[in-house]
PDB file of C-alpha atoms and ligand atoms in Angstrom:
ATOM      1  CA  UNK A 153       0.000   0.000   0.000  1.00 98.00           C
ATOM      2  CA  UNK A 154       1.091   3.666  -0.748  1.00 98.00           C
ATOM      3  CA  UNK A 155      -0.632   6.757   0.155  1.00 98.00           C
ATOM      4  CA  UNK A 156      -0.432  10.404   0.374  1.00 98.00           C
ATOM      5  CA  UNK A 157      -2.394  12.574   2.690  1.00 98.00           C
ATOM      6  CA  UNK A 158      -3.989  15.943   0.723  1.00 97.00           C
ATOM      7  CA  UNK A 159      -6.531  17.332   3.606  1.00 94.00           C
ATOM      8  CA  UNK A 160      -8.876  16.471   3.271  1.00 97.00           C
ATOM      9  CA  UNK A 161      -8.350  13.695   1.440  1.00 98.00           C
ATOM     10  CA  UNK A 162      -6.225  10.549   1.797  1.00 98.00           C
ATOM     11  CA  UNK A 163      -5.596   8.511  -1.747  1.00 98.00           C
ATOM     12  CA  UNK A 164      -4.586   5.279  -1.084  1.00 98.00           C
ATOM     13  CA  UNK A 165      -3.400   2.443  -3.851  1.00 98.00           C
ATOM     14  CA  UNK A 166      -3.597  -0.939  -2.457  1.00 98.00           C
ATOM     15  CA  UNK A 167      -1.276  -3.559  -4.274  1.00 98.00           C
ATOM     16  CA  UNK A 168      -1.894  -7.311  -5.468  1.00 98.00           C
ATOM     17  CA  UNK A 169      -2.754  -9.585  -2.660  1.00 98.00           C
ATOM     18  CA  UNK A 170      -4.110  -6.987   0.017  1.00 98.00           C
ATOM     19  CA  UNK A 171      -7.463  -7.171   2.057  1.00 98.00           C
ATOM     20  CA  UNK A 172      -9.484  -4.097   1.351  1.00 98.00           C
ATOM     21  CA  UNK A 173     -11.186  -3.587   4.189  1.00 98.00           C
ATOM     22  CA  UNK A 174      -8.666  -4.821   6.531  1.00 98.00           C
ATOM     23  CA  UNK A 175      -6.204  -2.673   5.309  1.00 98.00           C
ATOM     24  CA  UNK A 176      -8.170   0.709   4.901  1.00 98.00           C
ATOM     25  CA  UNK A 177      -9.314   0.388   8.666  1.00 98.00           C
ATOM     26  CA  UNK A 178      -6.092   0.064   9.578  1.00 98.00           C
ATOM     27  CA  UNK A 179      -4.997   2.934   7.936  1.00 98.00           C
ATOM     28  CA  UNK A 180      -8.106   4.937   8.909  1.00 97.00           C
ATOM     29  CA  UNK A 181      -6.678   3.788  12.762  1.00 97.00           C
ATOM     30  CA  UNK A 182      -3.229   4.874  12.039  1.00 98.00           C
ATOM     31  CA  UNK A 183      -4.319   8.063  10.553  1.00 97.00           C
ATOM     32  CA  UNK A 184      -6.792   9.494  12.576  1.00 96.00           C
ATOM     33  CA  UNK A 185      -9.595   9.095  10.588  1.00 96.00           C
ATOM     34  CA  UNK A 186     -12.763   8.869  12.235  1.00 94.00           C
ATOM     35  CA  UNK A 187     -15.847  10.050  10.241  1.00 96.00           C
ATOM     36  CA  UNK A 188     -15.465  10.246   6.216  1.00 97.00           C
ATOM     37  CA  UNK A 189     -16.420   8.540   2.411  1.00 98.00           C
ATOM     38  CA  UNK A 190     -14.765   5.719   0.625  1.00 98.00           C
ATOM     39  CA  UNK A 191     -14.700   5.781  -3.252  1.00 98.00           C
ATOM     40  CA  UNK A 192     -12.816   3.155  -4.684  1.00 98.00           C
ATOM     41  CA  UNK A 193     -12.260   1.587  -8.233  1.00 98.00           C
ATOM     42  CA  UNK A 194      -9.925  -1.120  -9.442  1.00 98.00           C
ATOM     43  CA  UNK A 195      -9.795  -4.997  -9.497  1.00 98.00           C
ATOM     44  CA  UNK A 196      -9.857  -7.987  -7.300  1.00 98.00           C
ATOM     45  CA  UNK A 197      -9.798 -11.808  -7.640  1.00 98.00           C
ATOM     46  CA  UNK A 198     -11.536 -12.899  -4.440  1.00 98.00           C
ATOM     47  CA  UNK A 199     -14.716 -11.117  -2.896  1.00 98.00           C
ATOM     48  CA  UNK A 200     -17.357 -11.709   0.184  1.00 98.00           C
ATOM     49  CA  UNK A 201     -20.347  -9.933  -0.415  1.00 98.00           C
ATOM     50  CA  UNK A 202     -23.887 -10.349   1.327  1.00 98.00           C
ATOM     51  CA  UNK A 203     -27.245  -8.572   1.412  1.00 98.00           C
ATOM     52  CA  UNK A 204     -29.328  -8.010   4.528  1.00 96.00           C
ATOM     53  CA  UNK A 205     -31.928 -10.212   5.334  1.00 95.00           C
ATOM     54  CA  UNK A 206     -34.564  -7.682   7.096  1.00 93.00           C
ATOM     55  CA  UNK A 207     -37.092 -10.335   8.426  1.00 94.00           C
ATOM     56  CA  UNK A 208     -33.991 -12.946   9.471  1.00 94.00           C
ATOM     57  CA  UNK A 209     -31.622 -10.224  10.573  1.00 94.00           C
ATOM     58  CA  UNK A 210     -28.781 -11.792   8.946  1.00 95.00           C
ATOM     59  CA  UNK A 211     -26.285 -11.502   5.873  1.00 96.00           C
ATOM     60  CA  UNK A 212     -27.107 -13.927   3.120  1.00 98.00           C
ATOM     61  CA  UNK A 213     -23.340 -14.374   1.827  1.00 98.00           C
ATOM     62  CA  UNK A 214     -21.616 -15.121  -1.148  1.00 98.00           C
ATOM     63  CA  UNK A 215     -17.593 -15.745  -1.811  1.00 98.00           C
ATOM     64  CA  UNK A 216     -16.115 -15.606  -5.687  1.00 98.00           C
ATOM     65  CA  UNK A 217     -13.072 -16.576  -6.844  1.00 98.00           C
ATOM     66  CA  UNK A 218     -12.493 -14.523 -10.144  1.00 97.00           C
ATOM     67  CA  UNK A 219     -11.032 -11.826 -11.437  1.00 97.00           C
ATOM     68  CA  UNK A 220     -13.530  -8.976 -10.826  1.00 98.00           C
ATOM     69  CA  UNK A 221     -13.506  -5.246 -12.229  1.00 98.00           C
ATOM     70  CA  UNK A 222     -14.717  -3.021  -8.976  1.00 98.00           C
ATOM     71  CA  UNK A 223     -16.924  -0.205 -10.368  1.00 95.00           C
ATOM     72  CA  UNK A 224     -17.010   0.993  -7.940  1.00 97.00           C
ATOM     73  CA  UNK A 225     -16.506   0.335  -4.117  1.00 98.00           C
ATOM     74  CA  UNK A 226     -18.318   3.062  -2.523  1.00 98.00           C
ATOM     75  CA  UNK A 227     -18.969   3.939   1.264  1.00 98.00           C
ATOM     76  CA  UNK A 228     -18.274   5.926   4.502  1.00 98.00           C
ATOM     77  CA  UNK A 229     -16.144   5.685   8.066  1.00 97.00           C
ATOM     78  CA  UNK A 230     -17.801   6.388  11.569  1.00 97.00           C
ATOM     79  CA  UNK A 231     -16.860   5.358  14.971  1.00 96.00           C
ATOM     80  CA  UNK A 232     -18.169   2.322  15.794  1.00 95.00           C
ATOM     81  CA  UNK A 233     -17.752   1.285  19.782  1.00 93.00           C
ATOM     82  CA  UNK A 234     -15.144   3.768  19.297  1.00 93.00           C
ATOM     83  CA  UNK A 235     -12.808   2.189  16.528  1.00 95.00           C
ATOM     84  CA  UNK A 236     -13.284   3.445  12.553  1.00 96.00           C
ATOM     85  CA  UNK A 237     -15.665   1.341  11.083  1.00 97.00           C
ATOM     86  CA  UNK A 238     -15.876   0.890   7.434  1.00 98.00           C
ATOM     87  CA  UNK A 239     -19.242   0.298   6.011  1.00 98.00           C
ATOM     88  CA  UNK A 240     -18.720  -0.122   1.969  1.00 98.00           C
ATOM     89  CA  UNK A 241     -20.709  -1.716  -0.934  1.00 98.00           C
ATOM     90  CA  UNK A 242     -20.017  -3.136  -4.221  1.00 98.00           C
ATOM     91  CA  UNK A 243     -20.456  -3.165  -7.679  1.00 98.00           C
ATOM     92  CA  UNK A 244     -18.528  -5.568  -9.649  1.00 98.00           C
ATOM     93  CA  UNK A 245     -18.344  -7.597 -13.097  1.00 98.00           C
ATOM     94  CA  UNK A 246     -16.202 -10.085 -14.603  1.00 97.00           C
ATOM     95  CA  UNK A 247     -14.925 -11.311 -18.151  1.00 95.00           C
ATOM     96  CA  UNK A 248     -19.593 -11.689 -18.495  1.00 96.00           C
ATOM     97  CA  UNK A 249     -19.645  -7.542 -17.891  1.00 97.00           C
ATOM     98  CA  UNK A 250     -22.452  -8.757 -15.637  1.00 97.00           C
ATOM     99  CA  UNK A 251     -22.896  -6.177 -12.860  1.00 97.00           C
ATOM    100  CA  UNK A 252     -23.049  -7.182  -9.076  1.00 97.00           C
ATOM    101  CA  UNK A 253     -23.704  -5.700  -5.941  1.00 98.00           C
ATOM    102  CA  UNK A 254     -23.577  -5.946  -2.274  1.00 98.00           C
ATOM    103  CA  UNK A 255     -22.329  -4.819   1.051  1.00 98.00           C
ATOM    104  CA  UNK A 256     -18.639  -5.915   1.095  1.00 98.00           C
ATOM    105  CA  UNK A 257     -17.361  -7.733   3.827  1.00 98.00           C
ATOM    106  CA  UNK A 258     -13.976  -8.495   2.376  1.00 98.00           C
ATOM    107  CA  UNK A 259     -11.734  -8.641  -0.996  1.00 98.00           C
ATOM    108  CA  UNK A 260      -8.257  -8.766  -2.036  1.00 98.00           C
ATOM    109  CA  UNK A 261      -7.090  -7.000  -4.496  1.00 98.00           C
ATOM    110  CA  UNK A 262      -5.047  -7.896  -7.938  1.00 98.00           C
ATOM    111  CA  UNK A 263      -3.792  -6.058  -9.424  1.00 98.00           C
ATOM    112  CA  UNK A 264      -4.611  -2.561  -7.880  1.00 98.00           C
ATOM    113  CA  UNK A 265      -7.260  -0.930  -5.703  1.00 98.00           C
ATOM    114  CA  UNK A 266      -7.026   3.108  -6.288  1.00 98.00           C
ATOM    115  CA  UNK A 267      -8.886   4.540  -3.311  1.00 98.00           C
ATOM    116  CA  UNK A 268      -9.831   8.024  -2.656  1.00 98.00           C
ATOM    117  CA  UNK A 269     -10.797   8.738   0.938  1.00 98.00           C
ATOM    118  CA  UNK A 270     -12.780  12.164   1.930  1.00 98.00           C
ATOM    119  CA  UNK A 271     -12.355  13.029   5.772  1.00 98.00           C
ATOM    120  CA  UNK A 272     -15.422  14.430   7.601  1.00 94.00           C
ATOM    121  CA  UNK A 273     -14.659  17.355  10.431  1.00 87.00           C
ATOM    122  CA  UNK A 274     -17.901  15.713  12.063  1.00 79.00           C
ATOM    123  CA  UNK A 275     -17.674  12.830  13.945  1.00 86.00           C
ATOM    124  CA  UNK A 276     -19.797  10.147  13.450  1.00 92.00           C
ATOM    125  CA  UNK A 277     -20.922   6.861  15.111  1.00 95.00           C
ATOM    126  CA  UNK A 278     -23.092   3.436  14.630  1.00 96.00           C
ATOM    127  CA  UNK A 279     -25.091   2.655  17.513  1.00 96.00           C
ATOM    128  CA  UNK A 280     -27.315  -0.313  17.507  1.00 96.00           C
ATOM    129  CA  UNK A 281     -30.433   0.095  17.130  1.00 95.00           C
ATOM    130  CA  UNK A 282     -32.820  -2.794  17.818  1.00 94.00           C
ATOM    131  CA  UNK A 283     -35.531  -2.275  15.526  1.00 93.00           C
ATOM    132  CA  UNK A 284     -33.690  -3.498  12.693  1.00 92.00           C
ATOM    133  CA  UNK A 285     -30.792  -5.381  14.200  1.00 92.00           C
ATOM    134  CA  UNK A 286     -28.289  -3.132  12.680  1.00 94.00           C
ATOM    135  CA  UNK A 287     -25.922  -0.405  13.977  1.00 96.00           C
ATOM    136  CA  UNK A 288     -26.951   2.450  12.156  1.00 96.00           C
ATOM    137  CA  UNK A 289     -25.109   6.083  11.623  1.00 96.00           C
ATOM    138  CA  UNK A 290     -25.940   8.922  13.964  1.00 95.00           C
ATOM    139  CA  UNK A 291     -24.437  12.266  14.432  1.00 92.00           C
ATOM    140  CA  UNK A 292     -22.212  12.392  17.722  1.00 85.00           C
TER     141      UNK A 292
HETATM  142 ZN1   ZN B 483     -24.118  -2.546   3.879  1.00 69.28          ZN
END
Protein backbone atom coordinates (compact mmCIF):
# COMPACT_ATOMS: atom_id res chain seq x y z
CA UNK A 1 0.00 0.00 0.00
CA UNK A 2 1.09 3.67 -0.75
CA UNK A 3 -0.63 6.76 0.15
CA UNK A 4 -0.43 10.40 0.37
CA UNK A 5 -2.39 12.57 2.69
CA UNK A 6 -3.99 15.94 0.72
CA UNK A 7 -6.53 17.33 3.61
CA UNK A 8 -8.88 16.47 3.27
CA UNK A 9 -8.35 13.70 1.44
CA UNK A 10 -6.23 10.55 1.80
CA UNK A 11 -5.60 8.51 -1.75
CA UNK A 12 -4.59 5.28 -1.08
CA UNK A 13 -3.40 2.44 -3.85
CA UNK A 14 -3.60 -0.94 -2.46
CA UNK A 15 -1.28 -3.56 -4.27
CA UNK A 16 -1.89 -7.31 -5.47
CA UNK A 17 -2.75 -9.59 -2.66
CA UNK A 18 -4.11 -6.99 0.02
CA UNK A 19 -7.46 -7.17 2.06
CA UNK A 20 -9.48 -4.10 1.35
CA UNK A 21 -11.19 -3.59 4.19
CA UNK A 22 -8.67 -4.82 6.53
CA UNK A 23 -6.20 -2.67 5.31
CA UNK A 24 -8.17 0.71 4.90
CA UNK A 25 -9.31 0.39 8.67
CA UNK A 26 -6.09 0.06 9.58
CA UNK A 27 -5.00 2.93 7.94
CA UNK A 28 -8.11 4.94 8.91
CA UNK A 29 -6.68 3.79 12.76
CA UNK A 30 -3.23 4.87 12.04
CA UNK A 31 -4.32 8.06 10.55
CA UNK A 32 -6.79 9.49 12.58
CA UNK A 33 -9.59 9.10 10.59
CA UNK A 34 -12.76 8.87 12.24
CA UNK A 35 -15.85 10.05 10.24
CA UNK A 36 -15.46 10.25 6.22
CA UNK A 37 -16.42 8.54 2.41
CA UNK A 38 -14.76 5.72 0.62
CA UNK A 39 -14.70 5.78 -3.25
CA UNK A 40 -12.82 3.15 -4.68
CA UNK A 41 -12.26 1.59 -8.23
CA UNK A 42 -9.93 -1.12 -9.44
CA UNK A 43 -9.80 -5.00 -9.50
CA UNK A 44 -9.86 -7.99 -7.30
CA UNK A 45 -9.80 -11.81 -7.64
CA UNK A 46 -11.54 -12.90 -4.44
CA UNK A 47 -14.72 -11.12 -2.90
CA UNK A 48 -17.36 -11.71 0.18
CA UNK A 49 -20.35 -9.93 -0.42
CA UNK A 50 -23.89 -10.35 1.33
CA UNK A 51 -27.25 -8.57 1.41
CA UNK A 52 -29.33 -8.01 4.53
CA UNK A 53 -31.93 -10.21 5.33
CA UNK A 54 -34.56 -7.68 7.10
CA UNK A 55 -37.09 -10.34 8.43
CA UNK A 56 -33.99 -12.95 9.47
CA UNK A 57 -31.62 -10.22 10.57
CA UNK A 58 -28.78 -11.79 8.95
CA UNK A 59 -26.28 -11.50 5.87
CA UNK A 60 -27.11 -13.93 3.12
CA UNK A 61 -23.34 -14.37 1.83
CA UNK A 62 -21.62 -15.12 -1.15
CA UNK A 63 -17.59 -15.75 -1.81
CA UNK A 64 -16.12 -15.61 -5.69
CA UNK A 65 -13.07 -16.58 -6.84
CA UNK A 66 -12.49 -14.52 -10.14
CA UNK A 67 -11.03 -11.83 -11.44
CA UNK A 68 -13.53 -8.98 -10.83
CA UNK A 69 -13.51 -5.25 -12.23
CA UNK A 70 -14.72 -3.02 -8.98
CA UNK A 71 -16.92 -0.21 -10.37
CA UNK A 72 -17.01 0.99 -7.94
CA UNK A 73 -16.51 0.34 -4.12
CA UNK A 74 -18.32 3.06 -2.52
CA UNK A 75 -18.97 3.94 1.26
CA UNK A 76 -18.27 5.93 4.50
CA UNK A 77 -16.14 5.69 8.07
CA UNK A 78 -17.80 6.39 11.57
CA UNK A 79 -16.86 5.36 14.97
CA UNK A 80 -18.17 2.32 15.79
CA UNK A 81 -17.75 1.28 19.78
CA UNK A 82 -15.14 3.77 19.30
CA UNK A 83 -12.81 2.19 16.53
CA UNK A 84 -13.28 3.44 12.55
CA UNK A 85 -15.67 1.34 11.08
CA UNK A 86 -15.88 0.89 7.43
CA UNK A 87 -19.24 0.30 6.01
CA UNK A 88 -18.72 -0.12 1.97
CA UNK A 89 -20.71 -1.72 -0.93
CA UNK A 90 -20.02 -3.14 -4.22
CA UNK A 91 -20.46 -3.17 -7.68
CA UNK A 92 -18.53 -5.57 -9.65
CA UNK A 93 -18.34 -7.60 -13.10
CA UNK A 94 -16.20 -10.08 -14.60
CA UNK A 95 -14.93 -11.31 -18.15
CA UNK A 96 -19.59 -11.69 -18.50
CA UNK A 97 -19.64 -7.54 -17.89
CA UNK A 98 -22.45 -8.76 -15.64
CA UNK A 99 -22.90 -6.18 -12.86
CA UNK A 100 -23.05 -7.18 -9.08
CA UNK A 101 -23.70 -5.70 -5.94
CA UNK A 102 -23.58 -5.95 -2.27
CA UNK A 103 -22.33 -4.82 1.05
CA UNK A 104 -18.64 -5.92 1.09
CA UNK A 105 -17.36 -7.73 3.83
CA UNK A 106 -13.98 -8.50 2.38
CA UNK A 107 -11.73 -8.64 -1.00
CA UNK A 108 -8.26 -8.77 -2.04
CA UNK A 109 -7.09 -7.00 -4.50
CA UNK A 110 -5.05 -7.90 -7.94
CA UNK A 111 -3.79 -6.06 -9.42
CA UNK A 112 -4.61 -2.56 -7.88
CA UNK A 113 -7.26 -0.93 -5.70
CA UNK A 114 -7.03 3.11 -6.29
CA UNK A 115 -8.89 4.54 -3.31
CA UNK A 116 -9.83 8.02 -2.66
CA UNK A 117 -10.80 8.74 0.94
CA UNK A 118 -12.78 12.16 1.93
CA UNK A 119 -12.36 13.03 5.77
CA UNK A 120 -15.42 14.43 7.60
CA UNK A 121 -14.66 17.35 10.43
CA UNK A 122 -17.90 15.71 12.06
CA UNK A 123 -17.67 12.83 13.94
CA UNK A 124 -19.80 10.15 13.45
CA UNK A 125 -20.92 6.86 15.11
CA UNK A 126 -23.09 3.44 14.63
CA UNK A 127 -25.09 2.66 17.51
CA UNK A 128 -27.32 -0.31 17.51
CA UNK A 129 -30.43 0.10 17.13
CA UNK A 130 -32.82 -2.79 17.82
CA UNK A 131 -35.53 -2.27 15.53
CA UNK A 132 -33.69 -3.50 12.69
CA UNK A 133 -30.79 -5.38 14.20
CA UNK A 134 -28.29 -3.13 12.68
CA UNK A 135 -25.92 -0.41 13.98
CA UNK A 136 -26.95 2.45 12.16
CA UNK A 137 -25.11 6.08 11.62
CA UNK A 138 -25.94 8.92 13.96
CA UNK A 139 -24.44 12.27 14.43
CA UNK A 140 -22.21 12.39 17.72
ZN1 LIG B 1 -24.12 -2.55 3.88
Amino acid sequence: MIYCVSEPFVFVRLEKGEPIVATLTDLCAQLGIRSGWVQAIGAVDRIEYGAWDIDARVYHKQVLEETLEISPISGNIMLKEGKPFLHLHATFAGHDFMARAGHLFEARVNPTLEVFIGVLPELLERRMDDATGLYLAWPL
